[in-house]
Coordinates of C-alpha atoms in Angstrom, one line a residue:
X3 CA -19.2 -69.7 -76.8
X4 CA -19.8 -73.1 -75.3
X5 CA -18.4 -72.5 -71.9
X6 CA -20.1 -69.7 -71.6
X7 CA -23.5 -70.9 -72.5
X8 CA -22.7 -73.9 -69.6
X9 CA -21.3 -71.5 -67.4
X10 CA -24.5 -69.3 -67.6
X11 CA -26.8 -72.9 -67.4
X12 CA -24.7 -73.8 -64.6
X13 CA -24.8 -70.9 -62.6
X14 CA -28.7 -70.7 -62.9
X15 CA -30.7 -70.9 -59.8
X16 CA -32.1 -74.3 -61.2
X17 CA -28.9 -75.3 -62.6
X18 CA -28.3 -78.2 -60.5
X19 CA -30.2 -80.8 -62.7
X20 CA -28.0 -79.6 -65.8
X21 CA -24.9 -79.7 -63.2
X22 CA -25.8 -83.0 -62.4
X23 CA -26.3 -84.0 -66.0
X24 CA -22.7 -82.3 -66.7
X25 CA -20.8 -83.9 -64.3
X26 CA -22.4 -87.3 -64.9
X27 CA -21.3 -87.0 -68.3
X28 CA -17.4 -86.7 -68.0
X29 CA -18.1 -82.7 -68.2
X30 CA -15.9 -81.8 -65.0
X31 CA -12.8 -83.7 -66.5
X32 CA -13.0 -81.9 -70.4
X33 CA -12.6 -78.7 -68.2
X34 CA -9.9 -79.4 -66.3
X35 CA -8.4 -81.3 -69.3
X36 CA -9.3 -78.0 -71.4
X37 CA -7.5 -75.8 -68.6
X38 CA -4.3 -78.0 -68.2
X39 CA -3.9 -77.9 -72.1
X40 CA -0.8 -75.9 -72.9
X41 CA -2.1 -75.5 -76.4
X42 CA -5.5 -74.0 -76.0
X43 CA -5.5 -70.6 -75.7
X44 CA -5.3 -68.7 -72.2
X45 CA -8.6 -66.8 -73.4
X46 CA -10.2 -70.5 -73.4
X47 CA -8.4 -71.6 -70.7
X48 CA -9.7 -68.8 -69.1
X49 CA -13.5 -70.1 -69.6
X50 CA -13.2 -73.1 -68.7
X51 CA -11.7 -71.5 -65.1
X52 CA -14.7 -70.0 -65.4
X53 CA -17.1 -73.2 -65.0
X54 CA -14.9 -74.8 -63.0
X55 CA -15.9 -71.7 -60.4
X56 CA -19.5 -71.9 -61.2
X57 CA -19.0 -76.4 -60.3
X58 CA -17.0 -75.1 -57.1
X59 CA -19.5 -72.4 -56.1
X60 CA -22.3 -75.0 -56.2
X61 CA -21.4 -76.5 -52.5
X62 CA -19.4 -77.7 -50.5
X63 CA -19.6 -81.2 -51.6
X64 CA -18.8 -80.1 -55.3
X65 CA -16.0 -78.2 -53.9
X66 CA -14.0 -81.7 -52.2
X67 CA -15.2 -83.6 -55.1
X68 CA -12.7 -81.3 -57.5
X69 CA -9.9 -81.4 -55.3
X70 CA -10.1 -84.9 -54.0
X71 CA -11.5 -86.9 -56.9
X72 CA -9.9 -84.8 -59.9
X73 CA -7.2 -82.8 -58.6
X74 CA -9.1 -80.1 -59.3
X75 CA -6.2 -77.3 -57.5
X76 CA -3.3 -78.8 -59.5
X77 CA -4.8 -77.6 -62.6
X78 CA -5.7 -74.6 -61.7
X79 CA -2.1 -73.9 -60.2
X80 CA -0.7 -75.2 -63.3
X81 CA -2.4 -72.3 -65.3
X82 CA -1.2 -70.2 -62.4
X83 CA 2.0 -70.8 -63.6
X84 CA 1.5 -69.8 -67.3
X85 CA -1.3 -67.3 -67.8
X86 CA 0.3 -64.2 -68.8
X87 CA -2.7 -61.6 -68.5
X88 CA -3.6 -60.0 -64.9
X89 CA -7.2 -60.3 -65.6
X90 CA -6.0 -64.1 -65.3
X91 CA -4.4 -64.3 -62.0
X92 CA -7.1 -62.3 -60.8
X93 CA -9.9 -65.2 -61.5
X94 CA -7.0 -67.6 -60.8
X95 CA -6.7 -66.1 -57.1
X96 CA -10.4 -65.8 -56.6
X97 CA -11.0 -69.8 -57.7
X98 CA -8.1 -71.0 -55.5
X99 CA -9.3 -69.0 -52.2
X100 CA -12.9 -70.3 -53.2
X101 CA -11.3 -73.8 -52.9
X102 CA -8.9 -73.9 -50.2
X103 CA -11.8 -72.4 -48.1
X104 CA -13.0 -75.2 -45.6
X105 CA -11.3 -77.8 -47.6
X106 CA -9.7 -80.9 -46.3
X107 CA -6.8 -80.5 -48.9
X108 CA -5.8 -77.1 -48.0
X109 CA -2.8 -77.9 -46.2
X110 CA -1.9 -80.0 -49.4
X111 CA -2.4 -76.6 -51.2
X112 CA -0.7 -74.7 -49.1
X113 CA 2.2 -76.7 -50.1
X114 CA 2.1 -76.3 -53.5
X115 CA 1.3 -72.4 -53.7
X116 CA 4.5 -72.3 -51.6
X117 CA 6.5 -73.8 -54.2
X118 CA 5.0 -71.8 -56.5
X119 CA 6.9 -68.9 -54.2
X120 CA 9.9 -69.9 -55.8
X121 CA 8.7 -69.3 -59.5
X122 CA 11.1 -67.1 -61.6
X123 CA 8.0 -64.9 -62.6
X124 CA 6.4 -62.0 -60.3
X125 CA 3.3 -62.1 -61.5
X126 CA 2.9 -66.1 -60.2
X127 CA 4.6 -65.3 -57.1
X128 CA 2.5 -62.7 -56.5
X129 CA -0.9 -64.2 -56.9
X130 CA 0.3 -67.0 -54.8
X131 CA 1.4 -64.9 -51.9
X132 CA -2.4 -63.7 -52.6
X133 CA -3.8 -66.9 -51.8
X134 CA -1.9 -67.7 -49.1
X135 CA -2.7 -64.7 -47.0
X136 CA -6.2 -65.2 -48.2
X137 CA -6.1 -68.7 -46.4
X138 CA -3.8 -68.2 -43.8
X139 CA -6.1 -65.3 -42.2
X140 CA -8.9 -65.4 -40.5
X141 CA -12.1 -66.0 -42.5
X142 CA -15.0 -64.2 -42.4
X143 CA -16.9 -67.3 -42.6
X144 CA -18.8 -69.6 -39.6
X145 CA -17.2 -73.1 -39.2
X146 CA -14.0 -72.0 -41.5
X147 CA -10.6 -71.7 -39.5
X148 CA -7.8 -70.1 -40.6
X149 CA -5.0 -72.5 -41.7
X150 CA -2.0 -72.6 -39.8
X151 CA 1.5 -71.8 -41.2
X152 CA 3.5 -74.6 -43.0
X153 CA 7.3 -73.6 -41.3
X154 CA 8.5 -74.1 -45.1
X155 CA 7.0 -70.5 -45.9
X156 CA 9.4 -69.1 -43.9
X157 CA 12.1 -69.7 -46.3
X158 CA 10.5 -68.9 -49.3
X159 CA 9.9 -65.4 -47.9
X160 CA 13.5 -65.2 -47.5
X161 CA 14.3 -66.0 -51.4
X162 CA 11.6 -63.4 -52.3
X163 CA 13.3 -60.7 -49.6
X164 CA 16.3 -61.8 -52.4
X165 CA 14.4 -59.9 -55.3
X166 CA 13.4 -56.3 -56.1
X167 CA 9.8 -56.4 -57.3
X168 CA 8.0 -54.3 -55.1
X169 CA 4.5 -55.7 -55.4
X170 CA 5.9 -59.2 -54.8
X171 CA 8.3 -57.7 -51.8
X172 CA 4.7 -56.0 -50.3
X173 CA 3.4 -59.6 -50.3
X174 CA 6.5 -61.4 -48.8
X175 CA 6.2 -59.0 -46.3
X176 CA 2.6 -59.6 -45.4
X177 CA 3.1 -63.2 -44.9
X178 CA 6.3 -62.9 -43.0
X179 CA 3.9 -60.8 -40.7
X180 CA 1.5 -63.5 -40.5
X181 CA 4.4 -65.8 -39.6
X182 CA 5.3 -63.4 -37.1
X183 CA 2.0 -64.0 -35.2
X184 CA 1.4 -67.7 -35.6
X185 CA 3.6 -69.1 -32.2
X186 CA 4.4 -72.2 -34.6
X187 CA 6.6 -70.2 -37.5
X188 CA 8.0 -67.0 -35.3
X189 CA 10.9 -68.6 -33.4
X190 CA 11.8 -69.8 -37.4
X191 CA 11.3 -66.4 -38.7
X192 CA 12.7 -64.4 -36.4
X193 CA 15.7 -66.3 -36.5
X194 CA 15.6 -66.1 -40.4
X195 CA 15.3 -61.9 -39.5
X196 CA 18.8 -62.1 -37.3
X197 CA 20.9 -64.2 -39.8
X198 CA 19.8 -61.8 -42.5
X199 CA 20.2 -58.7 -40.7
X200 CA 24.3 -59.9 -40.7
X201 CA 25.1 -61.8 -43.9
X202 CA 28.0 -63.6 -45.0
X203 CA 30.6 -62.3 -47.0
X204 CA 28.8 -61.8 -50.8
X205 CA 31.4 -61.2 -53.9
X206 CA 29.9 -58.2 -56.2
X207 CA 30.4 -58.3 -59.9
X208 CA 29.9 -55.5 -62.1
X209 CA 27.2 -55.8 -64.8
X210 CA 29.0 -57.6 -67.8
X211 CA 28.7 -54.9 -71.0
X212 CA 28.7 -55.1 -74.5
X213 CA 32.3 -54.7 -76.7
X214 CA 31.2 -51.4 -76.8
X215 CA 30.8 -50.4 -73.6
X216 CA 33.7 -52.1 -72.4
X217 CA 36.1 -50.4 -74.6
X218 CA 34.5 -46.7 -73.4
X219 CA 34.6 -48.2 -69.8
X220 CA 38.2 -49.5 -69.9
X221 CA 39.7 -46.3 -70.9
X222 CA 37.4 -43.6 -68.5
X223 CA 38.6 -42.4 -65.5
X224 CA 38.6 -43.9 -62.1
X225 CA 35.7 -41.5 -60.9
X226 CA 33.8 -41.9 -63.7
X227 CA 34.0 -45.8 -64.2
X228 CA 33.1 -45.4 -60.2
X229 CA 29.6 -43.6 -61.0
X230 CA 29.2 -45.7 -64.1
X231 CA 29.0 -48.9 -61.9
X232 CA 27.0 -47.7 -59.1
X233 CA 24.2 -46.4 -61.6
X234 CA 24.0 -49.7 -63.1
X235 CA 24.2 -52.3 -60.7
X236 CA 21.8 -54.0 -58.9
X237 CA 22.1 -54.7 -55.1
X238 CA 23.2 -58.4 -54.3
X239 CA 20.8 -60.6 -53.0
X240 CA 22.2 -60.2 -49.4
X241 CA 21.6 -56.9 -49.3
X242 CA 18.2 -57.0 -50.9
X243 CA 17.5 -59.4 -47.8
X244 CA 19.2 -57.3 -45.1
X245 CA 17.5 -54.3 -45.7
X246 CA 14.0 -56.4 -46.0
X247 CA 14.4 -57.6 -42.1
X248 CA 15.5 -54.3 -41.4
X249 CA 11.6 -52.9 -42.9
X250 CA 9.8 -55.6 -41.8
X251 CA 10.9 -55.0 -38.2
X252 CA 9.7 -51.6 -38.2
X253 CA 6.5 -52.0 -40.4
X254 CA 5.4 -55.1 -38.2
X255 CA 6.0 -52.9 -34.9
X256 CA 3.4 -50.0 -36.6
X257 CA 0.8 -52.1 -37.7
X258 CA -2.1 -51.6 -36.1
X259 CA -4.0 -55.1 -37.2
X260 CA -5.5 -56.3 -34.3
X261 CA -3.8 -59.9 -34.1
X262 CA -0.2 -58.5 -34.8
X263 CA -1.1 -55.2 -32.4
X264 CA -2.1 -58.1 -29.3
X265 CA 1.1 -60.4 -29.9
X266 CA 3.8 -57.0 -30.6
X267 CA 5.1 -57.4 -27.1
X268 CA 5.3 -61.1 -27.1
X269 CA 7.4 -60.6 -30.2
X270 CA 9.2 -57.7 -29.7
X271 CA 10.5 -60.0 -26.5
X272 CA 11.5 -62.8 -28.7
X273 CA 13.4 -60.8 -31.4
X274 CA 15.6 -59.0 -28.4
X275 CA 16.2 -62.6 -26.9
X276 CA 17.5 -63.8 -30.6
X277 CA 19.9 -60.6 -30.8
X278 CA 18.2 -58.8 -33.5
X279 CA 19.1 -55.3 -32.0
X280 CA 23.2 -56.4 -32.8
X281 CA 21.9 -57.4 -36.5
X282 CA 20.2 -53.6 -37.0
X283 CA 23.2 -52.1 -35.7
X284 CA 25.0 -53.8 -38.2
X285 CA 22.6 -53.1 -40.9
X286 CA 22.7 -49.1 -40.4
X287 CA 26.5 -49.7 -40.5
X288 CA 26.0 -50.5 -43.9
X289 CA 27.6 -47.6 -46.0
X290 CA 27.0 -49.5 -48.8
X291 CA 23.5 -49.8 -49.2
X292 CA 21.6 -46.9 -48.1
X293 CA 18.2 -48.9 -48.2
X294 CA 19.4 -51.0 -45.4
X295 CA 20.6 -48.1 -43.4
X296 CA 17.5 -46.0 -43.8
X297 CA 15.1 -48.8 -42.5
X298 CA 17.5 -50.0 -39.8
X299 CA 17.6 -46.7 -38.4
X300 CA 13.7 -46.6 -38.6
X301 CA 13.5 -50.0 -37.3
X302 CA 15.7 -49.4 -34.2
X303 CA 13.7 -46.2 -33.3
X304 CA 10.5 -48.0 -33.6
X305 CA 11.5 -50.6 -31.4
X306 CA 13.1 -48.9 -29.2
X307 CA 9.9 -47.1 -28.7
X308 CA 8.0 -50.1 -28.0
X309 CA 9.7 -52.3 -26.3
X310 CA 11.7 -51.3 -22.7
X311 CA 14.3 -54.7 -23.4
X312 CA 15.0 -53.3 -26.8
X313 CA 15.9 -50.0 -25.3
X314 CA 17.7 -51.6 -22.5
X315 CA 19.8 -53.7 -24.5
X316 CA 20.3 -51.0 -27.5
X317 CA 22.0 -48.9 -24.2
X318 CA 23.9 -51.6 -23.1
X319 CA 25.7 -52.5 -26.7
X320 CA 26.1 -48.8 -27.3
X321 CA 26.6 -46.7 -24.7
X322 CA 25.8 -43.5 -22.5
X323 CA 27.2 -41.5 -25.7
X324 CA 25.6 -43.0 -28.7
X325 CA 22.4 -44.3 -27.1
X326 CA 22.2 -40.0 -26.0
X327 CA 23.5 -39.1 -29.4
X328 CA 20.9 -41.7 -31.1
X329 CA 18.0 -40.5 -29.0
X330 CA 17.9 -36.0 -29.5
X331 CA 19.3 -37.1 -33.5
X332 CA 18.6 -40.2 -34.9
X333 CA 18.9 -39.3 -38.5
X334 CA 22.3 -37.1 -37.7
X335 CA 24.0 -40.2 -36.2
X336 CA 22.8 -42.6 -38.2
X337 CA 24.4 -40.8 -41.6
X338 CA 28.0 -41.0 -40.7
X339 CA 27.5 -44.5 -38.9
X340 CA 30.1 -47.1 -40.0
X341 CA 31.5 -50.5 -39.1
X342 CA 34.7 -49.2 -38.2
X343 CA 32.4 -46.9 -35.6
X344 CA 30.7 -50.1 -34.6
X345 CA 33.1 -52.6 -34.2
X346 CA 35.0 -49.3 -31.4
X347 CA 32.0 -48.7 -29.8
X348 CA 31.1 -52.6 -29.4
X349 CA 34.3 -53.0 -27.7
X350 CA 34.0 -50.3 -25.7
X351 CA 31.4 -52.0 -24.1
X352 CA 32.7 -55.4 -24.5
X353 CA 29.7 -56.5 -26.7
X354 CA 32.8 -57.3 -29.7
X355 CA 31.0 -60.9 -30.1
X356 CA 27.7 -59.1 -31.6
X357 CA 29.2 -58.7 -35.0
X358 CA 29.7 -61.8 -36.6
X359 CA 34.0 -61.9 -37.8
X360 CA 35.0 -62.6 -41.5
X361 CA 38.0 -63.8 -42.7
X362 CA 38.8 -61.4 -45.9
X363 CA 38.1 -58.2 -43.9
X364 CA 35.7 -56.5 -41.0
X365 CA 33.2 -54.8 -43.0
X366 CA 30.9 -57.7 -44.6
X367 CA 29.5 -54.8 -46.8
X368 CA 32.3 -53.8 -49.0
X369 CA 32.3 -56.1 -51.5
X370 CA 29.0 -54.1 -52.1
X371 CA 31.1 -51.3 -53.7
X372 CA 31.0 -51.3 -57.4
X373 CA 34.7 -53.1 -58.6
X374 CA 35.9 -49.3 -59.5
X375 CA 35.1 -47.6 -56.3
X376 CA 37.2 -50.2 -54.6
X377 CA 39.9 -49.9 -56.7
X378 CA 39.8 -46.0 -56.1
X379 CA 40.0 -46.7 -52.5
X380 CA 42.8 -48.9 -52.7
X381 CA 44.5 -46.3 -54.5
X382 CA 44.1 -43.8 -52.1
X383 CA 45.4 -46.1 -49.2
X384 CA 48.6 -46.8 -51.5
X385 CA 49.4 -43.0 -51.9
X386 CA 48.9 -42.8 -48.6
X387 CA 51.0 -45.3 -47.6
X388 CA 54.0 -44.1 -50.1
X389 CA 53.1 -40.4 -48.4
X390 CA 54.3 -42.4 -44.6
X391 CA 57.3 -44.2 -46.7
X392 CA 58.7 -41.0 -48.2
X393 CA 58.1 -39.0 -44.8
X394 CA 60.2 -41.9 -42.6
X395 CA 62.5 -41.1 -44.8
X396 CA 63.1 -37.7 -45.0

């Protein structure tokens, strides 16, 4: 009831005697010191955010004085990182765009909501993506610029292209956009698109099950343990990433925001001179996924489309006959679209060096396959192979 009753003083329009009176009386540290206090609860926490937005909203001068003097930001991002409650993050977002807004230390905060990228909880990561869109866009202020990009942001989008919440995905993506049009981060993230359009070699492990499960599982049949696996799973981080670049591609080349719409030929240019159009063939190779192969289709058309090097090179790493094939029936030749297709077809045109080489085997995306699909297929290829032995000798 306290905080309130200051808040409401505070936030009068003769409230700056009593804010000077506050402040002059240790008032600004107790609220900070109330905020950062683990063992107060978050609905007092909460109220104390509260005056501390009522101090901020007071001027400009009350605004540095929090940040520089007390560390104002570190406390609020330190509640950030514990409120549970939505309402929470929502004032928590409001107070940090309020004072990163024209402040010397918002680089400094930029920083440290980027850490905050890499938080284990979607709700944290989310309002922080929030915030830094919020501050990394143009504001509709006079005398406030836009911060520029810190190049570290480009790989903590990448770890949050890793997960499979989709509001904190719809954030990732929106500042991988804005690192798209700032000339200082798109070299970093466009290379950051190509290496995770054609990832490594990733092991998949099947969901570990309870002693109960796992005696049903080990004695069902191959097709069933098959279908069991693949309805359980969840898609390795590689390919949660892959088919990420593949959307982002196509969702940056359809925007219609102005500053992304004026630099889309500049970067369509860039992302053909990196190779990307070799990384979405590979991705709609990817039988495995059908995320990654949906949007890399989608991705290839919409670039295609805009950009006359993208179509130029997609002809000259395809083909006459798929580039035709491609163009009257997109979806059609994109369903039955393999690597085995597209490690023939690269040499065919002597583009072999577009796909990256592993050692275990050609398709990076079968370790993808649930354990029992693969095993399934290997048994297929050994009755086939006993079917050759047994026909030799005949």
């Amino acid at each position: 009831m306290a905080l309130q009753a200051l808040a409401v003083f505070l936030g009068a329009a003769s409230g700056h005697r009593f804010l000077l009176e506050f402040l002059g009386t240790g008032g600004l540290q107790m609220t900070l010191q109330m905020m950062s206090d683990e063992n107060v609860a978050e609905v007092d926490r909460v109220r104390a955010l509260q005056l501390l937005a009522s101090i901020a909203n007071s001027g400009f001068t009350y605004k540095q004085m929090i940040c520089t003097d007390f560390a104002g930001e570190e406390a609020v991002l330190g509640f950030m990182c514990e409120a549970k409650c939505e309402s929470s993050h929502e004032l928590i977002r409001s107070v940090l765009i309020g004072l990163g807004r024209g402040n010397t230390k918002v680089g400094e905060m930029q920083s440290k909501l980027i850490r905050c990228l890499r938080s284990d909880k979607a709700l944290v990561q989310r309002t922080a993506s929030q915030v830094l869109r919020q501050l990394l866009s143009p504001a509709a202020v006079e005398g406030v610029t836009s911060l520029p990009p810190d190049p570290a942001l480009v790989t903590a989008i990448n770890a949050i292209f890793g997960g499979n919440n989709v509001y904190v995905m719809y954030e990732a993506q929106e500042l991988a956009m804005t690192a798209l049009v700032e000339v200082g981060t798109r070299p970093l993230m466009i290379e950051s698109m190509v290496k995770m359009l054609q990832p490594p070699n990733f092991a998949y492990e099947r969901p570990v099950e309870t002693p109960e499960d796992e005696s049903l599982f080990s004695g069902a049949s191959v097709a069933a343990k098959s279908y069991f696996s693949a309805a359980d799973a969840v898609p390795p981080e590689a390919a949660l990433q892959q088919a990420a670049a593949c959307r982002l591609t196509w969702s940056f080349i359809k925007n219609k925001e102005e500053r992304r719409l004026a630099v889309r030929p500049h970067v369509c240019e860039q992302m053909v001179e990196s190779g990307i159009m070799g990384g979405l063939l590979v991705a709609m190779a990817n039988t495995s996924y059908s995320e990654s192969k949906k949007h890399a289709m989608e991705a290839i058309k919409s670039i295609t489309h805009a950009s006359t090097d993208a179509n130029a090179a997609l002809f000259e790493l395809t083909g006459k006959d798929f580039y035709s094939r491609f163009q009257l029936d997109a979806a059609g030749t994109c369903a039955h679209f393999d690597m085995a297709e597209l490690e023939k077809m690269l040499a065919s045109t002597g583009n072999s060096h577009v796909v990256i080489k592993h050692a275990a085997h050609s398709d990076p995306f079968s370790d993808c396959l649930p354990s029992a699909l693969n095993e399934e297929q290997g048994e297929d290829r050994d009755n086939e192979q006993e079917g050759g032995r047994a026909v030799q000798e005949e």
